[in-house]
Short mmCIF file of C-alpha atoms and ligand atoms in Angstrom, two decimals:
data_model
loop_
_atom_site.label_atom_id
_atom_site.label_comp_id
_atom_site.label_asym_id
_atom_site.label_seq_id
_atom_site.Cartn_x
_atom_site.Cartn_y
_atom_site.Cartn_z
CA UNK A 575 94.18 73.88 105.60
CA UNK A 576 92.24 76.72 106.16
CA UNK A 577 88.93 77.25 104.04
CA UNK A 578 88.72 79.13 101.04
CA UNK A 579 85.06 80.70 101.83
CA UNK A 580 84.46 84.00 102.46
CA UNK A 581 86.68 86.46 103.95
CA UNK A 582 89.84 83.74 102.71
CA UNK A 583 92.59 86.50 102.63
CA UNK A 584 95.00 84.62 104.42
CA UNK A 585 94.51 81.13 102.87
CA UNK A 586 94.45 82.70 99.29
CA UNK A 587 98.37 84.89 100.37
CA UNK A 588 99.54 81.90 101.31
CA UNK A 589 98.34 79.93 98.18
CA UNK A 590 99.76 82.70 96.23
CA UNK A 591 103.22 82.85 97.99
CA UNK A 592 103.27 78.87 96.74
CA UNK A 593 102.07 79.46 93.38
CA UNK A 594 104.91 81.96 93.10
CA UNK A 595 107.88 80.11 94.14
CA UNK A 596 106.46 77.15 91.77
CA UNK A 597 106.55 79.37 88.74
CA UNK A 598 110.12 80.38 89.55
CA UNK A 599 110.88 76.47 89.49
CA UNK A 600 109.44 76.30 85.86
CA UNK A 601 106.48 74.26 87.33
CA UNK A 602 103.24 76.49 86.71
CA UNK A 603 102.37 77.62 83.31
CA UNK A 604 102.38 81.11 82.81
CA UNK A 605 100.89 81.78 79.44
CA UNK A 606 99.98 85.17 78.66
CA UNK A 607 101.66 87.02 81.46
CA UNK A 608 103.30 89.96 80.79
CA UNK A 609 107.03 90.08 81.46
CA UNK A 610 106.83 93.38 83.07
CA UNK A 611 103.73 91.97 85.37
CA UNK A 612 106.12 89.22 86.36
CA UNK A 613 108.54 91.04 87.26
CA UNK A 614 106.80 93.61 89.44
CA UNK A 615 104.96 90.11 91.05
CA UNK A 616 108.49 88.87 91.75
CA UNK A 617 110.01 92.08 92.86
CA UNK A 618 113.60 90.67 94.44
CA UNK A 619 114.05 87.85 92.04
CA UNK A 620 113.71 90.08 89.01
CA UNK A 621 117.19 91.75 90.12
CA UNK A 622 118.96 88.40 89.80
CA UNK A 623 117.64 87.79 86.29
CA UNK A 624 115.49 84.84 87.54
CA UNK A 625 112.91 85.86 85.63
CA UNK A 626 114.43 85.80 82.24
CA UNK A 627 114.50 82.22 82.03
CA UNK A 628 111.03 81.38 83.01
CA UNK A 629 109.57 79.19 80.44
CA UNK A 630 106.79 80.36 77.99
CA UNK A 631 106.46 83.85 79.08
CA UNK A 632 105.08 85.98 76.64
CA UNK A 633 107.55 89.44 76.74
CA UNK A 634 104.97 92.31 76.03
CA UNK A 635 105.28 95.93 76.17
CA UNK A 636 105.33 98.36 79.14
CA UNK A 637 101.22 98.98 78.60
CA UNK A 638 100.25 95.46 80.08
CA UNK A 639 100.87 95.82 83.73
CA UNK A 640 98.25 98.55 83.79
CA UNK A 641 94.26 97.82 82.98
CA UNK A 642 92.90 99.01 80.09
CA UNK A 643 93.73 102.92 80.25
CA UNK A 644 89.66 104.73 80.04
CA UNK A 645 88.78 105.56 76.88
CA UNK A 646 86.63 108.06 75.67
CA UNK A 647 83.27 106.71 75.27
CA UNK A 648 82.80 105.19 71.67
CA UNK A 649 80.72 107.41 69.72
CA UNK A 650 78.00 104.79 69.01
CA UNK A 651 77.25 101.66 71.19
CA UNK A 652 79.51 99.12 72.90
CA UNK A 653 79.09 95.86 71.99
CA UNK A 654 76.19 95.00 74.33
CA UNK A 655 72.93 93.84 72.88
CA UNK A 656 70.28 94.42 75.73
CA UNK A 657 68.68 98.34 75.37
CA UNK A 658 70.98 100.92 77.45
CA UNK A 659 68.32 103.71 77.74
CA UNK A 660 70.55 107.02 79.45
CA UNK A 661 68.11 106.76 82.52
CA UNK A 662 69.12 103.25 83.60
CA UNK A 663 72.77 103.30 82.45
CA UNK A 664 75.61 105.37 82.05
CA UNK A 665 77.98 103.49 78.99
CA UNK A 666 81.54 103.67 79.60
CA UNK A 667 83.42 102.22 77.40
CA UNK A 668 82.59 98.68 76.41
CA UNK A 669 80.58 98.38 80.03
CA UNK A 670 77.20 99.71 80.94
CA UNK A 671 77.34 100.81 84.54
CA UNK A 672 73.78 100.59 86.34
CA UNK A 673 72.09 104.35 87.36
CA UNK A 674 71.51 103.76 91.13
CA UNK A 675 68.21 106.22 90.85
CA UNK A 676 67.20 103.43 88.85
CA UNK A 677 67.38 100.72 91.67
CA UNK A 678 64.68 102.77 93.96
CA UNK A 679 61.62 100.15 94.30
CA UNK A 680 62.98 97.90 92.65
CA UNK A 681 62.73 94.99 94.63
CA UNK A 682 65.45 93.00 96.10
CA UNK A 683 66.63 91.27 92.38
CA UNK A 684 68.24 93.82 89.92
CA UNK A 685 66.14 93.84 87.00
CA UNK A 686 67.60 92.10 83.95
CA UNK A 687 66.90 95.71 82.09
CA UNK A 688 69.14 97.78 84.67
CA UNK A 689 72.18 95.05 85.70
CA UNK A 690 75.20 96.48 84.67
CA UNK A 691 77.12 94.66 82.17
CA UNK A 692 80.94 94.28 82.41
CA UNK A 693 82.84 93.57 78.97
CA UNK A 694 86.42 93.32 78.17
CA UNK A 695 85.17 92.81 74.64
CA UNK A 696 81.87 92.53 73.51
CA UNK A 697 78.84 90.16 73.67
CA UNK A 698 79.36 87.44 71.35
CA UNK A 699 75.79 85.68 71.06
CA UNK A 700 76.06 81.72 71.36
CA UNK A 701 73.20 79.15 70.77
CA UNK A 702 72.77 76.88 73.50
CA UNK A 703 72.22 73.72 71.56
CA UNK A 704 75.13 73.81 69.60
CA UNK A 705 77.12 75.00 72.91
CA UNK A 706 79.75 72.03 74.51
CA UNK A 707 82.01 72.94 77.89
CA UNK A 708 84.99 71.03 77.92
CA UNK A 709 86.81 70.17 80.76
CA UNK A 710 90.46 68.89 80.59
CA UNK A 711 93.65 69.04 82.05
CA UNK A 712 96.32 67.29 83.97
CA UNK A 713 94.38 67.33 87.05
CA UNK A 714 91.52 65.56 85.87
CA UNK A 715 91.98 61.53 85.83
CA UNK A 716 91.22 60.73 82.20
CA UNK A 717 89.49 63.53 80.18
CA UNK A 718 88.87 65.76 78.61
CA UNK A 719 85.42 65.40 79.20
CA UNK A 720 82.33 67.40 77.59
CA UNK A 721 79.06 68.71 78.43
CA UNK A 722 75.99 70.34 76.85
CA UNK A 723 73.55 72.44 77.93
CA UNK A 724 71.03 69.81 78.25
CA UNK A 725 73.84 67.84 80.38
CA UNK A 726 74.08 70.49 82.66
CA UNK A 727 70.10 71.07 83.03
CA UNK A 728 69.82 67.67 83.61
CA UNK A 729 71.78 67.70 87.18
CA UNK A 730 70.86 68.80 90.47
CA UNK A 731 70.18 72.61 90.22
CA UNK A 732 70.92 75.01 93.04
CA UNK A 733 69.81 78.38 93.16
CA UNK A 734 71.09 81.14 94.80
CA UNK A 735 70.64 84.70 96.15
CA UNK A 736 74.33 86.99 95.04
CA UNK A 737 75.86 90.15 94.70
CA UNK A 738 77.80 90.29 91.56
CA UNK A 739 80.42 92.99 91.53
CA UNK A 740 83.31 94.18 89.64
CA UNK A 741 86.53 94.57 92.00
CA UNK A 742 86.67 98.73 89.79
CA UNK A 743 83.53 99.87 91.55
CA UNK A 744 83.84 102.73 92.96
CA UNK A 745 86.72 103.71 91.40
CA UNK A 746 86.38 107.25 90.15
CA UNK A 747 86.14 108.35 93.58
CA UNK A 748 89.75 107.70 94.14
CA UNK A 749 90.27 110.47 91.84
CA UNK A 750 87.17 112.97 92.54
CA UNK A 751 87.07 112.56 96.20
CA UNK A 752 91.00 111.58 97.16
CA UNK A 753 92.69 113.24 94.53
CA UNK A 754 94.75 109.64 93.73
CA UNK A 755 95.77 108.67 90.28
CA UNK A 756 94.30 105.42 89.13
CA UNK A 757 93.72 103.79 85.48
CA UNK A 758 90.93 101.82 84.72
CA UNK A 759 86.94 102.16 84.11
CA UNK A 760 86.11 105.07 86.17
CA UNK A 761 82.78 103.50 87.51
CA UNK A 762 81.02 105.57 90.51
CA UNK A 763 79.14 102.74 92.60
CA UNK A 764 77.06 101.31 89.93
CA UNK A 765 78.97 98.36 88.49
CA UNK A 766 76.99 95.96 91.01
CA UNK A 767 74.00 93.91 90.97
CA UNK A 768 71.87 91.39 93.01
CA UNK A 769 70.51 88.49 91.18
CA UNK A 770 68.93 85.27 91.79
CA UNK A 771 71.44 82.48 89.99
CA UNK A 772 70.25 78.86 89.11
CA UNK A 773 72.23 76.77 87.72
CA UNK A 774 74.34 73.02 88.27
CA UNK A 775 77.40 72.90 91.37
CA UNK A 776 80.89 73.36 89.24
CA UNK A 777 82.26 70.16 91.89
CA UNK A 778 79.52 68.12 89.97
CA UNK A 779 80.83 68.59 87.04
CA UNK A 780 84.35 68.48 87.64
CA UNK A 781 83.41 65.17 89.85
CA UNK A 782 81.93 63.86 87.01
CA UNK A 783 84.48 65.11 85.17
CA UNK A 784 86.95 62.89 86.88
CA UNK A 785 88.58 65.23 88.89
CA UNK A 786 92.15 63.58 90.78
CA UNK A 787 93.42 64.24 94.00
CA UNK A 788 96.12 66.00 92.79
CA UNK A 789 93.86 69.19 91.15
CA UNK A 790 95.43 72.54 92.47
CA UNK A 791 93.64 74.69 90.20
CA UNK A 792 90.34 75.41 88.32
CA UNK A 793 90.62 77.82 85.53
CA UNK A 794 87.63 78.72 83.50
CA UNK A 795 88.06 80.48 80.29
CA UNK A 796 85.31 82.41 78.09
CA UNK A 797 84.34 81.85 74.19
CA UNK A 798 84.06 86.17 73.67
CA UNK A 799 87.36 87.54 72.01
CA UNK A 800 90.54 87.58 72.81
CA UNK A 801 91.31 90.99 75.33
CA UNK A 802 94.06 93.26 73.58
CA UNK A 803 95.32 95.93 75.02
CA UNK A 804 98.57 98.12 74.85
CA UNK A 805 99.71 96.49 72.29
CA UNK A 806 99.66 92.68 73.42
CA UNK A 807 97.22 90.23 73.18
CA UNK A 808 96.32 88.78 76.73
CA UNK A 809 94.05 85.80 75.11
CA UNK A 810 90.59 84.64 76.07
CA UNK A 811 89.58 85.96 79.21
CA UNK A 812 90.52 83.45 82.01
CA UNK A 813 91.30 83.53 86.11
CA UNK A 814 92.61 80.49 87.99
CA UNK A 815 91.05 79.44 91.41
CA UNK A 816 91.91 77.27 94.35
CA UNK A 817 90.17 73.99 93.67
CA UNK A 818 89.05 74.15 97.44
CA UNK A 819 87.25 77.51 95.87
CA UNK A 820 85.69 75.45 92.90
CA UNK A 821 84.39 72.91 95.34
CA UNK A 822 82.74 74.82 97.73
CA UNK A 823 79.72 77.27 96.61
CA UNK A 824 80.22 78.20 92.64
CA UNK A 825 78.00 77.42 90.37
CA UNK A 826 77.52 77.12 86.58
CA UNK A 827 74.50 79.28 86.03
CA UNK A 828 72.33 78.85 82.66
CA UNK A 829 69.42 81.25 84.58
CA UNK A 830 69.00 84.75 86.09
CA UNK A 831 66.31 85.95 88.13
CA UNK A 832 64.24 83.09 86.64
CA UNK A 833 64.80 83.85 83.16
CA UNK A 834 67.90 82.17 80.80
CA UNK A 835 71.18 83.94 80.87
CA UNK A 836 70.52 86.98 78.56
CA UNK A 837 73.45 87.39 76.14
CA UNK A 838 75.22 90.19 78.37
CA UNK A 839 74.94 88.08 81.09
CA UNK A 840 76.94 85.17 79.71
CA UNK A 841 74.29 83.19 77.66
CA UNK A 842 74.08 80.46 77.34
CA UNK A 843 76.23 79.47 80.55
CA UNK A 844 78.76 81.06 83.21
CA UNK A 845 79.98 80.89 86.51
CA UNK A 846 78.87 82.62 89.69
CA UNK A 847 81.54 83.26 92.17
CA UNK A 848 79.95 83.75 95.26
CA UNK A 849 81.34 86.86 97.24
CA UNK A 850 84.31 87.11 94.93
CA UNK A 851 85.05 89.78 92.64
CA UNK A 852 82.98 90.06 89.05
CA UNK A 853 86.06 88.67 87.15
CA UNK A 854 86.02 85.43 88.90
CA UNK A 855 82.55 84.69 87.09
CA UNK A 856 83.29 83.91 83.91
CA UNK A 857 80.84 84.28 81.34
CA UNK A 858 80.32 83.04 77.77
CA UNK A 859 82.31 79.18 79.25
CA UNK A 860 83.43 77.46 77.15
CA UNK A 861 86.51 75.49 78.51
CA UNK A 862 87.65 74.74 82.50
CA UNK A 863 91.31 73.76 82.83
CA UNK A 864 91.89 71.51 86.06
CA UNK A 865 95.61 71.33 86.66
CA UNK A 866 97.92 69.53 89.41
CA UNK A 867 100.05 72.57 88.90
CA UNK A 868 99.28 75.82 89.80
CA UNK A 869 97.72 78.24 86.63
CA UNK A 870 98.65 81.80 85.50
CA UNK A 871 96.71 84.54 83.46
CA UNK A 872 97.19 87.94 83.17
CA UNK A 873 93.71 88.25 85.55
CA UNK A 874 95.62 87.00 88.57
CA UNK A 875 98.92 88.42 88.35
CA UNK A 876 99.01 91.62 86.05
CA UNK A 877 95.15 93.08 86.54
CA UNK A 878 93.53 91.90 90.27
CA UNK A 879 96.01 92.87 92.72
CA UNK A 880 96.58 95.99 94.34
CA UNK A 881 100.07 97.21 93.66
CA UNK A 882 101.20 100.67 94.89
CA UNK A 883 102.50 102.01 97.99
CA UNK A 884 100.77 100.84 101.05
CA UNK A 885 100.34 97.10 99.28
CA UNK A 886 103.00 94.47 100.06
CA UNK A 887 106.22 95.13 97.61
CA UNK A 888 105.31 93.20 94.33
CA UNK A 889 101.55 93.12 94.69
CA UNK A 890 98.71 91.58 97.21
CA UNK A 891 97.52 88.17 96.51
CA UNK A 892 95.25 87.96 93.60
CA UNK A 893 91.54 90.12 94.91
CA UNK A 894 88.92 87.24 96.12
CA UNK A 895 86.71 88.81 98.29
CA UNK A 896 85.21 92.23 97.76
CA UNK A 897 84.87 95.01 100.67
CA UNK A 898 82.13 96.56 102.33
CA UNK A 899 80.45 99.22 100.63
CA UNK A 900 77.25 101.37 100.49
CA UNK A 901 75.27 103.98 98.17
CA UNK A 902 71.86 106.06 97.77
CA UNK A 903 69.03 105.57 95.59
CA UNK A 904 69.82 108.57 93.83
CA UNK A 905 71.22 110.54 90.88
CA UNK A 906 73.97 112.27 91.67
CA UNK A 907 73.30 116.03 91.85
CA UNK A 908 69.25 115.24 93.01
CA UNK A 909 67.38 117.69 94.20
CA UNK A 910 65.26 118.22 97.26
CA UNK A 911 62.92 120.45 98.78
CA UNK A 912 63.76 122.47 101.47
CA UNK A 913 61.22 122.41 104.62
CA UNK A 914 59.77 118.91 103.36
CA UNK A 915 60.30 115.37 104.78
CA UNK A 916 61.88 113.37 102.33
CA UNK A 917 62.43 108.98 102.14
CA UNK A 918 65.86 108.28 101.19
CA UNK A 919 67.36 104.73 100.42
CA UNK A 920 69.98 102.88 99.84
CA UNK A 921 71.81 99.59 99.71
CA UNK A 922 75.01 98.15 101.44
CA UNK A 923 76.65 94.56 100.89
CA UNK A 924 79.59 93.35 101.11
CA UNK A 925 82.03 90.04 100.00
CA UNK A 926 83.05 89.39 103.44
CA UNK A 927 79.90 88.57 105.61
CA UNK A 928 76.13 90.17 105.87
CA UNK A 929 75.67 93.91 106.66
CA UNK A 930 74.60 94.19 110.37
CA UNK A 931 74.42 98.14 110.76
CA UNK A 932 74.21 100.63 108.35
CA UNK A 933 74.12 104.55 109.45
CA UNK A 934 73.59 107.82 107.88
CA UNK A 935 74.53 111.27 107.67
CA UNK A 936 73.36 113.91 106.26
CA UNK A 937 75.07 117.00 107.16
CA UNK A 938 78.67 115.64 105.58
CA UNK A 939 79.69 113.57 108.55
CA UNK A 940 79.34 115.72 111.40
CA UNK A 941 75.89 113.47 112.74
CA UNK A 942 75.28 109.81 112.17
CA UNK A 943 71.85 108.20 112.84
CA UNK A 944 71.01 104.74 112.21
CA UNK A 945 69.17 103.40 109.06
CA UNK A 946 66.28 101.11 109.18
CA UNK A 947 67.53 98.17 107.72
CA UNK A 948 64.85 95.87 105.18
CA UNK A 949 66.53 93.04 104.71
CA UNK A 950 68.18 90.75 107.03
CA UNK A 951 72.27 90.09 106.94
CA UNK A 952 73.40 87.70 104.74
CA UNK A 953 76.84 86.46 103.71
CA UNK A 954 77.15 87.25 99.30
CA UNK A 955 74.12 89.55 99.29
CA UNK A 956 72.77 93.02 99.91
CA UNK A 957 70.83 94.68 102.91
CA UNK A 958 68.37 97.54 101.62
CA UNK A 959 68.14 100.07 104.18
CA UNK A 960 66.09 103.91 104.20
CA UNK A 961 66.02 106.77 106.31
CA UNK A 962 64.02 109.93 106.55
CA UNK A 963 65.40 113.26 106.20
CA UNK A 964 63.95 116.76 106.44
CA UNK A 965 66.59 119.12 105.37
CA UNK A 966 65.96 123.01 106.83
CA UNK A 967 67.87 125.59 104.67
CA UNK A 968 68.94 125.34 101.14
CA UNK A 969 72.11 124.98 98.81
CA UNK A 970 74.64 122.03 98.59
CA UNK A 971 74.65 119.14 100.80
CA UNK A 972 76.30 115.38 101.14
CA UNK A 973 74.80 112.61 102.07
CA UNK A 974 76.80 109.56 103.41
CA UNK A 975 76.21 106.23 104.08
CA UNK A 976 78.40 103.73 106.35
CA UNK A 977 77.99 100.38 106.39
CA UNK A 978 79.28 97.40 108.96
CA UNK A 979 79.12 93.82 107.78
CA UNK A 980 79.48 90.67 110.50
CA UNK A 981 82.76 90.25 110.00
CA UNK A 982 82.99 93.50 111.94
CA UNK A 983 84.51 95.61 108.87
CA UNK A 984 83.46 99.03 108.93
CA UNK A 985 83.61 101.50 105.66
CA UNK A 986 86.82 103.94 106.31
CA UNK A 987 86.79 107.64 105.60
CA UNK A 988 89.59 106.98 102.92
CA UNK A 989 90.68 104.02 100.44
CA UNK A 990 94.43 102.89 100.35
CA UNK A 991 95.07 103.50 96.89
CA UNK A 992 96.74 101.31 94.79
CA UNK A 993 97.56 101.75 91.06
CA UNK A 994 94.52 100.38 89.48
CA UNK A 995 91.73 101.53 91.49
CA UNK A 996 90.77 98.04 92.84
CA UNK A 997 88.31 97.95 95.74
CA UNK A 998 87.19 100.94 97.07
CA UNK A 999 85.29 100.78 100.40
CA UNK A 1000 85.31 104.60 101.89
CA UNK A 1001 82.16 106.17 102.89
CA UNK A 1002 81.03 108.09 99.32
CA UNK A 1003 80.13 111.48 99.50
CA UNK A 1004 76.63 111.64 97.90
CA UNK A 1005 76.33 115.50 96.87
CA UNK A 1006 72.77 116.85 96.36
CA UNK A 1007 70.95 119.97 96.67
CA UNK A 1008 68.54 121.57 98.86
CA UNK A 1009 65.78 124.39 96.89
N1 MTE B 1279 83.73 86.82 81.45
C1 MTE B 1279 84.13 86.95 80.18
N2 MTE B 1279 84.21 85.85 79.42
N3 MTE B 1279 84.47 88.16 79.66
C2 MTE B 1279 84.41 89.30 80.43
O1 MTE B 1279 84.70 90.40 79.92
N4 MTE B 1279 84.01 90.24 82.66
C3 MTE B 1279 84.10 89.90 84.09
C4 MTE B 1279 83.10 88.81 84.46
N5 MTE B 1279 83.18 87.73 83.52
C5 MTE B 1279 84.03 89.18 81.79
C6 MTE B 1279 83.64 87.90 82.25
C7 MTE B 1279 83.92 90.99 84.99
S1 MTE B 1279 85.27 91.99 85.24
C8 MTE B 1279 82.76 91.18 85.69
S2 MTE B 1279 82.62 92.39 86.87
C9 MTE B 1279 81.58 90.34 85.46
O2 MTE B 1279 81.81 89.36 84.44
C10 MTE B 1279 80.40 91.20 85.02
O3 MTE B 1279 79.26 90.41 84.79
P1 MTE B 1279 77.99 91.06 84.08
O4 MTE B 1279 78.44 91.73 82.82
O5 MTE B 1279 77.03 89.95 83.86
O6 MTE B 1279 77.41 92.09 85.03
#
């Protein structure tokens, strides 16, 4: 079977194809999925009224296939307890997206202060000592089982060096710099963060959870309120993965950067989903479902797929991995003196290997020059890079970044779209001015 690390594209379409002709058999459970996500998943079979019959699908309105529409800003603050000070965040919505001019010098770890926070909610603030996980389901051998937090500090901890990144980054520029529709957050490049995780291997737990040989799926499932949107109610937030997923590399992480889990950040415990989109780490745990049949939530069949033209009919598999992309140190709109040499930087990472090369333009993409990069490649985390720049006469100018990771994916000019604004990965144009 192939492995589900990394770049797994192919082993997680083929997963899904299975998963998919199990539901229609009445075998998976499919709670919370909109009817209209369904059928748009099962594009031919929803013609013969196969669909219909399916057992415990919730029937919601024609709202739930899309993500949460933007909002207008709420007049006061989201639900997110840390400080947002304007110069290290940007609020949209119930998120806080991270100000990349507040990244410069910071170090390789994303402050705790500046990591952009990603809520379909809000925080809900849990006390560790009265916390439990619970771990049950029909592919465990006995169960369910429970843990506390001490339980979990008392096993073998790991730590670990990752990106964390919501699959929406980027996606404003679909709109300001393709012109394509899309719904969603519209985050520019900030809702991303490097951090360093400790916390105990999720394949302990569910080993010591009694895990059978018959698991298919791991589906962990957050204590913060239900998600409601267009009128239905899509539960708890929750996302299935292949158990060869749980097994390998993700982790149930009670620290950050050396510090507990602050609130925003999932206190007192959540997972870390190496090289994965943001929505596979859960945060807030409080329950994992291991099943011998394959799982369903709305976060792996209605939101976290690309659907649109120029995506397979139905929808792509569920997102795993995220793309290559890169940005600037720098508000957007800075300003720079004309005549003067100037130290620009930047970051690039991507889900699918280490950054190898990273190059730079600065006359709009008519001349690319290599960055110097600062870090070395490395597969689930981030490659600072800088570049010097002296720019001669004065008015508007873009500044672009390209980045190349080892699995030999290169940043495009353009973004297929797709209806939600998943995973953008084309070159952003930075625009600044020259005085
Ligand atoms: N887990 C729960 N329980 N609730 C959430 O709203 N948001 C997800 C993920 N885990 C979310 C969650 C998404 S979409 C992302 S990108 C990351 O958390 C963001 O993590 P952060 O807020 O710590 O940056």
């Amino acid at each position: 079977m192939a492995t589900a690390r990394g770049g797994s594209g192919a082993y997680e379409r083929a997963y899904d194809r299975d998963r998919l002709r199990r539901f229609l058999s009445g075998e998976a459970v499919g709670e919370g999925i909109s009817r209209r996500g369904v059928l748009r998943l099962l594009g031919a079979a929803s013609a013969t009224g196969a669909v219909a019959s399916l057992p415990g699908l919730a029937v919601a309105g024609p709202a739930a296939a899309a993500e949460a529409p933007s909002r207008p800003d709420p007049p006061d603050r989201p639900g997110i307890v840390k400080p947002l000070p304007t110069e290290l965040f940007t609020i949209r919505g119930t998120n806080a997206e991270t100000n990349w001019a507040a990244l410069r010098g910071t170090g390789y770890h994303t402050p705790i202060d500046r990591f952009f926070v990603r809520n379909h909610t809000a925080t809900p603030v849990l006390d560790p000592a009265r916390w439990r996980l619970t771990v049950w389901g029909s592919g465990l051998r006995g169960g369910p089982v429970e843990f506390s937090y001490a339980d979990l500090r008392a096993l073998p901890a790991v730590t670990t060096s990752v990106c964390l990144e919501c699959a929406g980054n980027g996606r404003s520029y679909y709109t300001t710099q393709q012109g394509d529709a899309v719904t969603g957050t519209p985050w520019t490049m900030g809702a991303v963060g490097a951090a360093r995780w400790r916390g105990a291997r999720l394949s302990d737990v569910l080993r010591l959870a009694g895990l059978s040989a018959r698991a298919v799926d791991v589906m962990p499932r957050g204590l913060d309120a239900a998600f409601v949107t267009g009128g239905t109610d899509h539960g708890r937030v929750r996302r299935p993965m292949p158990v060869e997923k749980a097994l390998d590399d993700v982790l149930l992480a009670y620290e950050m950067n050396g510090r507990p889990l602050a609130p925003d950040h999932g206190r007192p415990v959540r997972l870390v989903v190496p090289s994965w989109a943001g929505i596979a780490s859960v945060k807030w745990v409080g329950d994992v479902e291991v099943s011998d049949r394959p799982l369903f939530s709305p976060w792996n069949t209605v939101f976290y797929r690309l659907f649109g033209p120029g995506h397979p009919a139905g929808g792509s598999a569920p997102l795993t991995s995220q793309p290559v992309r890169s940005a600037f140190e720098l508000a957007p709109g800075a300003r720079f003196a004309a005549g003067r040499g100037h130290h620009l930087t930047g970051r690039s990472w991507s889900g699918q290997g280490g950054i190898r090369r990273v190059e730079v333009s600065t006359d709009g993409g008519a001349a690319w020059r290599p960055a110097r990069l600062h870090d070395a490649p490395r597969p689930g985390g981030w490659v600072r890079w800088s570049a010097d720049w002296r720019p001669r006469g004065t008015g508007p100018a873009q500044l672009l970044a390209r980045a190349t990771d080892t699995a030999g994916n290169t940043q495009p000019v353009r973004s297929v779209p797709n209806e939600q604004g998943y995973s953008f990965d084309a070159v952003v144009r930075h625009a600044v001015e020259v005085v």
